[in-house]
Every structure is written in structure tokens, then in C-alpha cells.
Amino acid sequence: MKKVFMDHASTTKVDDEVLDAMLPYFSKYFGNPSSIHLFGREAHDAVDLSRRKVADLLNAKEDEIIFTAGGTEADNIAIKGVAYKHKEKRGSKGPHIITSEIEHPAVLQTCKHLEEEGFEVTYVPVDEYGIVKLDELETALSENTFLITIMFANNEIGTIEPMEEIGKIAKENNILFHTDAVQAIGKTPIDVKKLHIDLLALSSHKMYGPKGVGALYVRKGVQLKPIVHGGGHEKGLRSSTLNVPGIIGLGKACELAKERMQKDMKYLRSLRDKLIKNVLQIEESYLNGHPEKRLVNNAHFRFVGVEGEAMLLAMDAKGIATSTGSACSSKKLQASHVLAAIGFDPEYAHGSIRLSIGRETTEEDVMYVCESLSEVVEKLRQMSPLWNR
Ligand SMILES: Cc1ncc(COP(=O)(O)O)c(C=O)c1O
């Protein structure tokens, strides 16, 4: 059976060049980068080179990069780190964070946790395309606001948020700006200096690197209180022996992303547009998210009268991997909080499916997916009580 992976927003295949770069660091150069002998120094030098490659992709400096165990951990270290530091300096008088309603659970749950600890959090709404309402963000600002955390691009509907405007608002009001760039990294150019971003979380497995490794950009001068205590690695912000092969893989993935950015974006955009054009030929099908301000690899649709999970299973039977929500939450049968935030009622939300393409997706894959989806939707509608044309 033909197999097509249309779920690159959940994870990606490790690039062959990334794997080749990693392999020697499992057995040949296995030293602990904290050791001062030759074995340690070899690992340490390689980690430093990776740090530079991650920094280069963001227009940051290498001493502004902390390696983590993934995107979730990077978000936690950033948000809790800023929050606890703020509380230490200013006491506990109504400290306030602004975020959005459509964040990934890595940010939403961290904010909910901080609410339980006495922090105030405003969840700013989004418009029908998933774009954060900037007027409401500005209205939410108070003298107690110390952090704005808004994702760079949404993991479900692919909408890219107005980073430049949010960065400007944060800077003008002397508030720290954190962004979860896990989905955006490698798919759109990111310049942390130009966008006034103080903290940025990224994850390697969404950009053709290995799982279980990520990074946090911390602008020079931003102070965080550590939430992981131990031997003091990564400037005391993420204690634990470094995952050297993973870090080498992330560095290589960043180097490739930088080299290939324009080529990848052009290729993915043209495939994505072909996918969207063909899928929208299906009667009563609609594109979710913003038509232009969206990730080059994301297409998210809703189909009237069809149930998303049934679509996913029927597509799976044809060898096609898709998703009805973010991979992390798609096993729960709750309607997505993102689709609820853009105004979908549960019936609409449950009739949605995400197709996300990647470097290895071909035009032939796209056409196979479009034909299969058309058949699946038609068949499911024949059985659907919600479809009575
Ligand atoms: C926007 C976003 N943030 C954070 C994460 C979590 O990243 P990780 O799997 O590396 O912890 C994901 C993963 O799906 C994501 O899409």
C-alpha cells in the first residue's frame, strides 16, 4: 500500500545529513561535555558549534542559547523562569501575564499552573482566522504586566501571528516578550532582534532533527529563575548532562534550515497551494485559518456533514497519515480549543482535518491525497445524518 505522511506538524523524519552528523557522538565522541579531559573537550566543542548554528538561524548570539529536552521544557523554563524572577524582585502584588486563547498546552497549562500560584493571566481572543486581537491585547496591559507570551504560528490551523507588532507593544511598555516558535522554526525566517523577541522556544523534531531536544533563546540581560535544579548546566537554567547527539542533530537541522529556507519555502508553498486548490473543489469544504498569513506547510479544512475522526481513520486505511488536532491532544475526543476560539461550534470543529506537508512530500503524494480525500468525504457523507443534500 502507498504510504503518505501528511502530518509534518506533529513530527518530521530525521534528515539523512542530520543523522550522519549525530552518529559519531553516540560512540566515537561519547565524552561528557562538562569533563575537562580530551574526551570531554571534543564533545564540548561540538556542542558549542551547534549552539552557534542554532543562534545563526535566529540572528542571536551563541551565549543566548540554552539547550533543553524539547519545546515544552523550553516554554516552561522561559515562562516560569520569568514569572518566579519577577515575583522575587517585585513581591506578589498582582503579577500579570498576557497570552492567547490558542496557545499550545505547553504554554496554556504553564499559565494555568501559574494562575494557581497567584499570578493573573489574560487569555486574549483571536479573530475568525486565528489572529490575536491586538486591540484587546493592548487593553489588557496593566502596570503589573511583566510578560507577553504569544505563539509565532499555530500548530493546528497554521496561522502566523503578528510578531512584529506584538514585539513593538512589548518593547514600548517595557514588558518581556516570549514566543513559542516550535511550529514556525525553519518554515519562516525569524530574526529575534528585529522582532524584539526576548525569549523563544524551539523544538528539533519539527524541523527534521531528533526528538527530545530543543532550545530556548534568552536575550542577553533577561533574568530567569531556574526551575530545574542540579549540577548547574546551561548557565544553571537546565541542569542535566547534555544530550550531545541530540544537540548535534539540532545544530545540523538548524544549519540545513538556514541554507534551504528560501528553496524549502518556495517548494512547500507551491505544493500547499496545489493541495488547497484541489481539496476546495470538494463540495462544502472550507479552509480554516488565514488564507495568506499561514505556515507554508499547513492546510487545515472543514467539511460539512463529515466527522473528523472518521475521516482520519478512512485516510489511514488508504495509507495516509493526517491529524484532527495537535498530535499531543488528538487522542482526546474534545473539540479543539483552537477551533472553538476561532468561533466554530463543536459540529464544525469535529468536521475538520489537518494536512501538513514536508520536504519529502511530492506532487504525486498531494494528488493521491486529494483524490483519496474526495472519495472518503463522499462515502462518509452517504452515511451521515448531518448531510442531507
Ligand atoms: C506550538 C507547539 N509548542 C510546543 C510543542 C511541544 O514541543 P515538544 O514536543 O518538543 O515538547 C509543540 C508540539 O506539538 C507545538 O506544536
CSV table of C-alpha atoms and ligand atoms in Angstrom, one decimal:
chain,number,residue,atom,x,y,z
A,1,MET,CA,0.0,0.0,0.0
A,2,LYS,CA,1.2,3.5,-0.8
A,3,LYS,CA,2.1,5.4,2.4
A,4,VAL,CA,1.9,9.2,2.6
A,5,PHE,CA,2.9,11.1,5.7
A,6,MET,CA,0.8,14.3,5.8
A,7,ASP,CA,1.4,15.0,9.4
A,8,HIS,CA,4.6,17.0,9.5
A,9,ALA,CA,3.2,19.4,12.1
A,10,SER,CA,3.2,16.5,14.6
A,11,THR,CA,6.8,15.5,13.8
A,12,THR,CA,9.3,15.0,10.9
A,13,LYS,CA,11.6,12.4,9.7
A,14,VAL,CA,15.3,12.9,10.7
A,15,ASP,CA,17.1,14.2,7.7
A,16,ASP,CA,19.9,11.9,6.5
A,17,GLU,CA,22.5,14.6,6.9
A,18,VAL,CA,21.3,15.2,10.4
A,19,LEU,CA,21.6,11.5,11.3
A,20,ASP,CA,25.1,11.3,9.7
A,21,ALA,CA,26.2,14.3,11.8
A,22,MET,CA,24.8,12.7,15.0
A,23,LEU,CA,26.1,9.1,14.7
A,24,PRO,CA,29.7,9.7,15.8
A,25,TYR,CA,28.5,11.3,19.0
A,26,PHE,CA,26.9,8.1,20.3
A,27,SER,CA,30.1,6.0,20.4
A,28,LYS,CA,33.2,7.7,19.0
A,29,TYR,CA,32.9,11.1,20.7
A,30,PHE,CA,30.9,9.9,23.7
A,31,GLY,CA,32.6,12.2,26.3
A,32,ASN,CA,30.7,14.3,28.8
A,33,PRO,CA,31.0,17.9,27.6
A,34,SER,CA,31.4,19.0,31.3
A,35,SER,CA,34.6,16.9,31.6
A,36,ILE,CA,37.9,18.8,31.2
A,37,HIS,CA,39.8,15.9,29.6
A,38,LEU,CA,40.2,15.4,25.8
A,39,PHE,CA,37.0,13.3,25.5
A,40,GLY,CA,35.0,16.0,27.3
A,41,ARG,CA,36.6,18.8,25.2
A,42,GLU,CA,35.7,17.0,21.9
A,43,ALA,CA,32.0,16.8,23.0
A,44,HIS,CA,32.1,20.4,24.4
A,45,ASP,CA,33.5,21.9,21.2
A,46,ALA,CA,30.8,20.1,19.1
A,47,VAL,CA,28.1,21.4,21.4
A,48,ASP,CA,29.4,24.9,21.1
A,49,LEU,CA,29.4,24.7,17.3
A,50,SER,CA,25.8,23.5,17.5
A,51,ARG,CA,25.0,26.4,19.7
A,52,ARG,CA,26.4,28.8,17.1
A,53,LYS,CA,24.2,27.1,14.4
A,54,VAL,CA,21.0,27.5,16.4
A,55,ALA,CA,21.9,31.1,17.2
A,56,ASP,CA,22.6,31.8,13.5
A,57,LEU,CA,19.2,30.7,12.4
A,58,LEU,CA,17.6,33.3,14.8
A,59,ASN,CA,20.1,36.1,14.4
A,60,ALA,CA,21.1,35.6,18.1
A,61,LYS,CA,24.4,35.2,19.8
A,62,GLU,CA,25.6,31.7,20.8
A,63,ASP,CA,25.7,32.6,24.5
A,64,GLU,CA,21.9,33.4,24.2
A,65,ILE,CA,21.0,29.7,23.5
A,66,ILE,CA,20.2,27.2,26.2
A,67,PHE,CA,19.7,23.5,25.1
A,68,THR,CA,16.6,21.8,26.5
A,69,ALA,CA,14.8,18.5,26.2
A,70,GLY,CA,12.3,19.9,23.7
A,71,GLY,CA,9.8,22.7,23.1
A,72,THR,CA,7.6,22.0,26.2
A,73,GLU,CA,10.6,22.3,28.5
A,74,ALA,CA,11.8,25.4,26.8
A,75,ASP,CA,8.4,27.1,27.2
A,76,ASN,CA,8.3,26.1,30.9
A,77,ILE,CA,11.8,27.3,31.7
A,78,ALA,CA,11.0,30.6,30.0
A,79,ILE,CA,7.6,31.4,31.4
A,80,LYS,CA,8.0,30.1,34.9
A,81,GLY,CA,11.6,31.4,35.0
A,82,VAL,CA,10.5,35.0,34.2
A,83,ALA,CA,7.4,34.7,36.5
A,84,TYR,CA,9.4,33.5,39.5
A,85,LYS,CA,12.2,36.0,38.9
A,86,HIS,CA,9.6,38.8,38.7
A,87,LYS,CA,7.9,37.6,42.0
A,88,GLU,CA,11.3,37.5,43.7
A,89,LYS,CA,12.1,41.1,42.7
A,90,ARG,CA,8.7,42.7,42.9
A,91,GLY,CA,6.8,40.7,45.6
A,92,SER,CA,3.4,39.2,44.9
A,93,LYS,CA,1.3,42.2,44.1
A,94,GLY,CA,-1.0,41.1,41.2
A,95,PRO,CA,1.7,40.0,38.8
A,96,HIS,CA,0.1,39.7,35.3
A,97,ILE,CA,0.8,37.7,32.2
A,98,ILE,CA,-0.8,38.1,28.8
A,99,THR,CA,-1.2,35.1,26.4
A,100,SER,CA,-3.7,34.0,23.8
A,101,GLU,CA,-6.6,31.6,23.8
A,102,ILE,CA,-5.0,29.4,21.1
A,103,GLU,CA,-1.6,28.6,22.6
A,104,HIS,CA,-0.2,25.0,22.7
A,105,PRO,CA,-0.8,23.2,26.0
A,106,ALA,CA,2.9,23.7,26.7
A,107,VAL,CA,2.1,27.4,27.2
A,108,LEU,CA,-1.6,27.3,28.3
A,109,GLN,CA,-1.0,24.7,31.0
A,110,THR,CA,2.0,26.5,32.3
A,111,CYS,CA,0.0,29.7,32.5
A,112,LYS,CA,-2.9,27.8,34.3
A,113,HIS,CA,-0.3,26.5,36.8
A,114,LEU,CA,0.9,30.0,37.4
A,115,GLU,CA,-2.7,31.2,38.0
A,116,GLU,CA,-3.0,28.6,40.8
A,117,GLU,CA,0.1,30.1,42.3
A,118,GLY,CA,-1.5,33.6,42.4
A,119,PHE,CA,-0.4,35.1,39.0
A,120,GLU,CA,-3.1,36.8,36.9
A,121,VAL,CA,-3.3,35.7,33.3
A,122,THR,CA,-5.3,37.3,30.5
A,123,TYR,CA,-6.1,34.9,27.6
A,124,VAL,CA,-6.5,37.3,24.6
A,125,PRO,CA,-9.1,36.2,22.0
A,126,VAL,CA,-8.4,35.7,18.3
A,127,ASP,CA,-10.3,36.6,15.2
A,128,GLU,CA,-12.0,34.1,12.8
A,129,TYR,CA,-8.6,33.4,11.2
A,130,GLY,CA,-6.8,32.8,14.5
A,131,ILE,CA,-5.0,36.2,14.6
A,132,VAL,CA,-4.6,37.6,18.0
A,133,LYS,CA,-6.7,40.7,18.5
A,134,LEU,CA,-4.1,43.4,19.1
A,135,ASP,CA,-6.6,46.0,20.4
A,136,GLU,CA,-7.7,43.5,23.1
A,137,LEU,CA,-4.0,42.8,23.9
A,138,GLU,CA,-3.3,46.5,24.4
A,139,THR,CA,-6.5,46.9,26.5
A,140,ALA,CA,-5.3,44.0,28.7
A,141,LEU,CA,-1.9,45.7,29.5
A,142,SER,CA,-1.6,46.9,33.1
A,143,GLU,CA,1.2,48.3,35.2
A,144,ASN,CA,1.5,44.7,36.6
A,145,THR,CA,2.0,43.1,33.2
A,146,PHE,CA,5.6,41.7,33.1
A,147,LEU,CA,5.3,39.1,30.3
A,148,ILE,CA,3.5,38.6,26.9
A,149,THR,CA,3.7,35.1,25.6
A,150,ILE,CA,2.1,34.6,22.1
A,151,MET,CA,3.0,31.7,19.7
A,152,PHE,CA,4.7,32.5,16.4
A,153,ALA,CA,2.4,30.2,14.4
A,154,ASN,CA,-0.4,28.0,15.5
A,155,ASN,CA,0.1,24.2,15.4
A,156,GLU,CA,-3.4,23.4,14.3
A,157,ILE,CA,-4.6,25.9,11.8
A,158,GLY,CA,-1.1,27.3,10.8
A,159,THR,CA,-1.9,31.0,11.3
A,160,ILE,CA,1.2,33.2,11.7
A,161,GLU,CA,0.7,35.8,14.4
A,162,PRO,CA,1.7,39.5,14.1
A,163,MET,CA,5.1,39.1,15.8
A,164,GLU,CA,6.5,42.5,14.8
A,165,GLU,CA,3.5,44.4,16.2
A,166,ILE,CA,3.4,42.3,19.4
A,167,GLY,CA,7.2,42.8,19.9
A,168,LYS,CA,6.8,46.6,19.5
A,169,ILE,CA,3.9,46.7,22.0
A,170,ALA,CA,6.0,44.7,24.5
A,171,LYS,CA,9.1,46.9,24.0
A,172,GLU,CA,7.2,50.2,24.2
A,173,ASN,CA,5.7,49.0,27.5
A,174,ASN,CA,8.9,47.5,28.9
A,175,ILE,CA,7.4,44.0,29.1
A,176,LEU,CA,9.2,40.8,28.2
A,177,PHE,CA,8.1,39.0,25.1
A,178,HIS,CA,8.2,35.2,24.8
A,179,THR,CA,7.2,33.2,21.8
A,180,ASP,CA,6.6,29.5,21.2
A,181,ALA,CA,8.2,29.2,17.7
A,182,VAL,CA,8.1,25.4,17.7
A,183,GLN,CA,5.9,25.3,14.5
A,184,ALA,CA,7.4,28.3,12.8
A,185,ILE,CA,11.1,27.4,13.1
A,186,GLY,CA,12.6,26.6,9.7
A,187,LYS,CA,9.4,27.5,7.9
A,188,THR,CA,9.7,31.2,8.0
A,189,PRO,CA,12.7,33.5,8.6
A,190,ILE,CA,13.0,34.6,12.3
A,191,ASP,CA,15.1,37.5,13.4
A,192,VAL,CA,14.8,37.8,17.2
A,193,LYS,CA,16.4,41.2,17.2
A,194,LYS,CA,14.2,42.7,14.6
A,195,LEU,CA,11.1,41.3,16.1
A,196,HIS,CA,12.0,42.4,19.7
A,197,ILE,CA,11.7,38.8,21.0
A,198,ASP,CA,13.2,38.3,24.4
A,199,LEU,CA,12.6,34.6,24.8
A,200,LEU,CA,11.9,32.0,22.1
A,201,ALA,CA,11.3,28.2,22.4
A,202,LEU,CA,12.0,25.8,19.6
A,203,SER,CA,12.0,22.0,19.1
A,204,SER,CA,14.2,19.8,16.9
A,205,HIS,CA,11.8,17.1,15.9
A,206,LYS,CA,9.5,19.6,14.0
A,207,MET,CA,12.5,20.5,11.7
A,208,TYR,CA,14.0,17.2,10.6
A,209,GLY,CA,16.0,16.8,13.8
A,210,PRO,CA,15.7,14.1,16.5
A,211,LYS,CA,13.0,14.0,19.2
A,212,GLY,CA,13.7,15.0,22.8
A,213,VAL,CA,15.9,18.0,22.2
A,214,GLY,CA,15.1,21.7,21.8
A,215,ALA,CA,16.4,25.1,22.7
A,216,LEU,CA,15.5,28.4,24.4
A,217,TYR,CA,16.8,31.7,23.2
A,218,VAL,CA,17.2,34.1,26.1
A,219,ARG,CA,18.2,37.6,25.2
A,220,LYS,CA,21.3,38.8,26.9
A,221,GLY,CA,20.3,40.6,30.1
A,222,VAL,CA,16.9,38.7,30.6
A,223,GLN,CA,17.0,37.1,34.1
A,224,LEU,CA,15.3,33.8,34.8
A,225,LYS,CA,14.9,31.8,38.0
A,226,PRO,CA,15.8,28.2,37.3
A,227,ILE,CA,13.1,25.6,37.6
A,228,VAL,CA,15.4,22.6,37.1
A,229,HIS,CA,18.0,22.3,39.9
A,230,GLY,CA,21.1,20.2,39.8
A,231,GLY,CA,24.7,20.5,38.5
A,232,GLY,CA,24.2,24.0,37.0
A,233,HIS,CA,24.5,23.1,33.3
A,234,GLU,CA,23.3,25.6,30.7
A,235,LYS,CA,24.1,28.6,32.9
A,236,GLY,CA,22.2,27.0,35.7
A,237,LEU,CA,18.9,27.1,33.7
A,238,ARG,CA,18.7,23.4,32.7
A,239,SER,CA,20.8,21.1,34.9
A,240,SER,CA,21.4,17.6,33.5
A,241,THR,CA,24.2,16.1,31.4
A,242,LEU,CA,23.8,17.4,27.9
A,243,ASN,CA,22.2,15.2,25.2
A,244,VAL,CA,25.2,15.5,22.9
A,245,PRO,CA,24.0,13.5,19.9
A,246,GLY,CA,20.6,15.3,20.1
A,247,ILE,CA,22.2,18.7,20.3
A,248,ILE,CA,24.5,17.9,17.3
A,249,GLY,CA,21.4,16.9,15.4
A,250,LEU,CA,19.5,20.0,16.3
A,251,GLY,CA,22.5,22.1,15.2
A,252,LYS,CA,22.7,20.4,11.9
A,253,ALA,CA,18.9,20.7,11.4
A,254,CYS,CA,19.3,24.5,12.0
A,255,GLU,CA,22.2,24.8,9.6
A,256,LEU,CA,20.2,23.0,6.9
A,257,ALA,CA,17.0,25.0,7.7
A,258,LYS,CA,19.0,28.3,7.2
A,259,GLU,CA,20.7,27.1,4.0
A,260,ARG,CA,17.5,25.7,2.5
A,261,MET,CA,15.0,28.3,3.8
A,262,GLN,CA,14.1,30.0,0.5
A,263,LYS,CA,14.1,26.8,-1.5
A,264,ASP,CA,12.0,24.9,1.0
A,265,MET,CA,9.5,27.8,1.4
A,266,LYS,CA,9.0,28.1,-2.3
A,267,TYR,CA,8.6,24.3,-2.8
A,268,LEU,CA,6.2,23.9,0.2
A,269,ARG,CA,4.2,26.9,-0.6
A,270,SER,CA,3.5,25.7,-4.2
A,271,LEU,CA,2.6,22.2,-3.0
A,272,ARG,CA,0.4,23.5,-0.2
A,273,ASP,CA,-1.4,25.8,-2.6
A,274,LYS,CA,-2.0,22.9,-5.0
A,275,LEU,CA,-3.3,20.9,-2.1
A,276,ILE,CA,-5.7,23.7,-1.0
A,277,LYS,CA,-6.9,24.4,-4.6
A,278,ASN,CA,-7.7,20.7,-5.2
A,279,VAL,CA,-9.3,20.0,-1.8
A,280,LEU,CA,-11.5,23.0,-2.1
A,281,GLN,CA,-13.1,21.5,-5.2
A,282,ILE,CA,-14.9,19.2,-2.9
A,283,GLU,CA,-18.5,20.5,-2.3
A,284,GLU,CA,-19.0,22.4,1.0
A,285,SER,CA,-15.3,22.3,2.0
A,286,TYR,CA,-13.6,25.3,3.6
A,287,LEU,CA,-10.1,26.3,4.6
A,288,ASN,CA,-9.5,27.0,8.3
A,289,GLY,CA,-7.0,29.6,9.4
A,290,HIS,CA,-5.7,32.6,7.5
A,291,PRO,CA,-5.6,32.3,3.7
A,292,GLU,CA,-2.2,34.1,3.4
A,293,LYS,CA,-0.7,34.5,6.8
A,294,ARG,CA,-0.2,30.8,7.3
A,295,LEU,CA,2.7,28.4,7.5
A,296,VAL,CA,3.9,27.2,4.1
A,297,ASN,CA,3.3,23.5,5.1
A,298,ASN,CA,-0.1,23.7,6.7
A,299,ALA,CA,-3.5,23.1,5.2
A,300,HIS,CA,-6.5,22.7,7.5
A,301,PHE,CA,-10.0,22.1,6.3
A,302,ARG,CA,-13.5,21.6,7.4
A,303,PHE,CA,-16.1,19.5,5.6
A,304,VAL,CA,-19.8,19.9,6.2
A,305,GLY,CA,-21.6,16.7,7.3
A,306,VAL,CA,-18.4,14.7,8.0
A,307,GLU,CA,-16.8,13.7,11.2
A,308,GLY,CA,-13.0,14.4,11.5
A,309,GLU,CA,-12.0,11.2,13.3
A,310,ALA,CA,-13.9,9.1,10.8
A,311,MET,CA,-12.0,10.9,8.0
A,312,LEU,CA,-8.7,10.3,9.8
A,313,LEU,CA,-9.4,6.6,10.0
A,314,ALA,CA,-10.6,6.3,6.5
A,315,MET,CA,-7.5,8.2,5.2
A,316,ASP,CA,-5.3,5.9,7.4
A,317,ALA,CA,-6.8,2.9,5.7
A,318,LYS,CA,-5.5,4.4,2.5
A,319,GLY,CA,-2.1,4.7,4.0
A,320,ILE,CA,-2.3,8.5,4.5
A,321,ALA,CA,-1.4,10.0,7.9
A,322,THR,CA,-3.4,13.1,8.8
A,323,SER,CA,-4.5,14.8,12.1
A,324,THR,CA,-7.6,16.2,13.5
A,325,GLY,CA,-5.8,18.4,16.1
A,326,SER,CA,-2.4,18.7,17.5
A,327,ALA,CA,-0.7,15.3,17.9
A,328,CYS,CA,-0.4,15.8,21.6
A,329,SER,CA,-4.1,16.1,22.2
A,330,SER,CA,-5.6,14.2,19.3
A,331,LYS,CA,-6.3,11.2,21.4
A,332,LYS,CA,-8.8,13.2,23.5
A,333,LEU,CA,-12.1,13.5,21.8
A,334,GLN,CA,-12.7,17.1,22.9
A,335,ALA,CA,-13.3,19.7,20.3
A,336,SER,CA,-10.1,21.7,19.8
A,337,HIS,CA,-9.7,24.8,21.9
A,338,VAL,CA,-8.2,26.5,18.8
A,339,LEU,CA,-11.3,25.8,16.6
A,340,ALA,CA,-13.5,26.9,19.5
A,341,ALA,CA,-11.5,30.2,19.8
A,342,ILE,CA,-12.0,31.0,16.0
A,343,GLY,CA,-15.7,30.6,16.6
A,344,PHE,CA,-16.5,27.1,15.4
A,345,ASP,CA,-19.4,25.2,17.1
A,346,PRO,CA,-18.5,21.6,18.1
A,347,GLU,CA,-20.1,20.1,15.0
A,348,TYR,CA,-17.9,22.3,12.7
A,349,ALA,CA,-14.8,21.7,14.8
A,350,HIS,CA,-15.3,17.9,14.7
A,351,GLY,CA,-15.5,18.0,10.9
A,352,SER,CA,-12.0,19.4,10.5
A,353,ILE,CA,-8.8,17.8,9.4
A,354,ARG,CA,-5.1,19.0,9.2
A,355,LEU,CA,-2.8,18.1,6.3
A,356,SER,CA,0.8,19.2,6.9
A,357,ILE,CA,3.4,18.6,4.2
A,358,GLY,CA,7.2,18.4,4.4
A,359,ARG,CA,10.4,18.4,2.4
A,360,GLU,CA,9.9,14.8,1.1
A,361,THR,CA,6.3,15.3,0.1
A,362,THR,CA,5.9,15.0,-3.7
A,363,GLU,CA,3.3,16.4,-6.1
A,364,GLU,CA,2.2,12.8,-6.7
A,365,ASP,CA,1.6,12.4,-2.9
A,366,VAL,CA,-0.5,15.6,-3.0
A,367,MET,CA,-2.7,14.3,-5.9
A,368,TYR,CA,-3.1,10.9,-4.2
A,369,VAL,CA,-4.2,12.6,-1.0
A,370,CYS,CA,-6.7,14.9,-2.9
A,371,GLU,CA,-8.3,12.0,-4.7
A,372,SER,CA,-8.5,9.9,-1.6
A,373,LEU,CA,-10.0,12.7,0.5
A,374,SER,CA,-12.6,13.4,-2.2
A,375,GLU,CA,-13.6,9.7,-2.1
A,376,VAL,CA,-13.6,9.5,1.7
A,377,VAL,CA,-15.7,12.6,2.1
A,378,GLU,CA,-18.3,11.4,-0.4
A,379,LYS,CA,-18.5,7.9,1.2
A,380,LEU,CA,-18.8,9.3,4.7
A,381,ARG,CA,-21.5,11.8,3.6
A,382,GLN,CA,-23.6,9.0,2.2
A,383,MET,CA,-23.8,7.5,5.7
A,384,SER,CA,-24.0,10.9,7.6
A,385,PRO,CA,-27.2,12.0,9.2
A,386,LEU,CA,-25.7,15.5,9.1
A,387,TRP,CA,-25.6,15.5,5.3
A,388,ASN,CA,-28.9,15.6,3.6
A,389,ARG,CA,-28.4,17.0,0.1
B,1,LIG,C1,3.4,25.0,19.1
B,1,LIG,C2,4.0,23.9,19.9
B,1,LIG,N1,4.6,24.1,21.0
B,1,LIG,C3,5.2,23.2,21.8
B,1,LIG,C4,5.2,21.9,21.3
B,1,LIG,C5,5.9,20.9,22.2
B,1,LIG,O1,7.1,20.6,21.7
B,1,LIG,P1,7.9,19.2,22.2
B,1,LIG,O2,7.2,18.1,21.6
B,1,LIG,O3,9.3,19.4,21.7
B,1,LIG,O4,7.8,19.3,23.7
B,1,LIG,C6,4.5,21.5,20.1
B,1,LIG,C7,4.4,20.1,19.7
B,1,LIG,O5,3.5,19.7,19.1
B,1,LIG,C8,3.9,22.6,19.4
B,1,LIG,O6,3.3,22.3,18.2
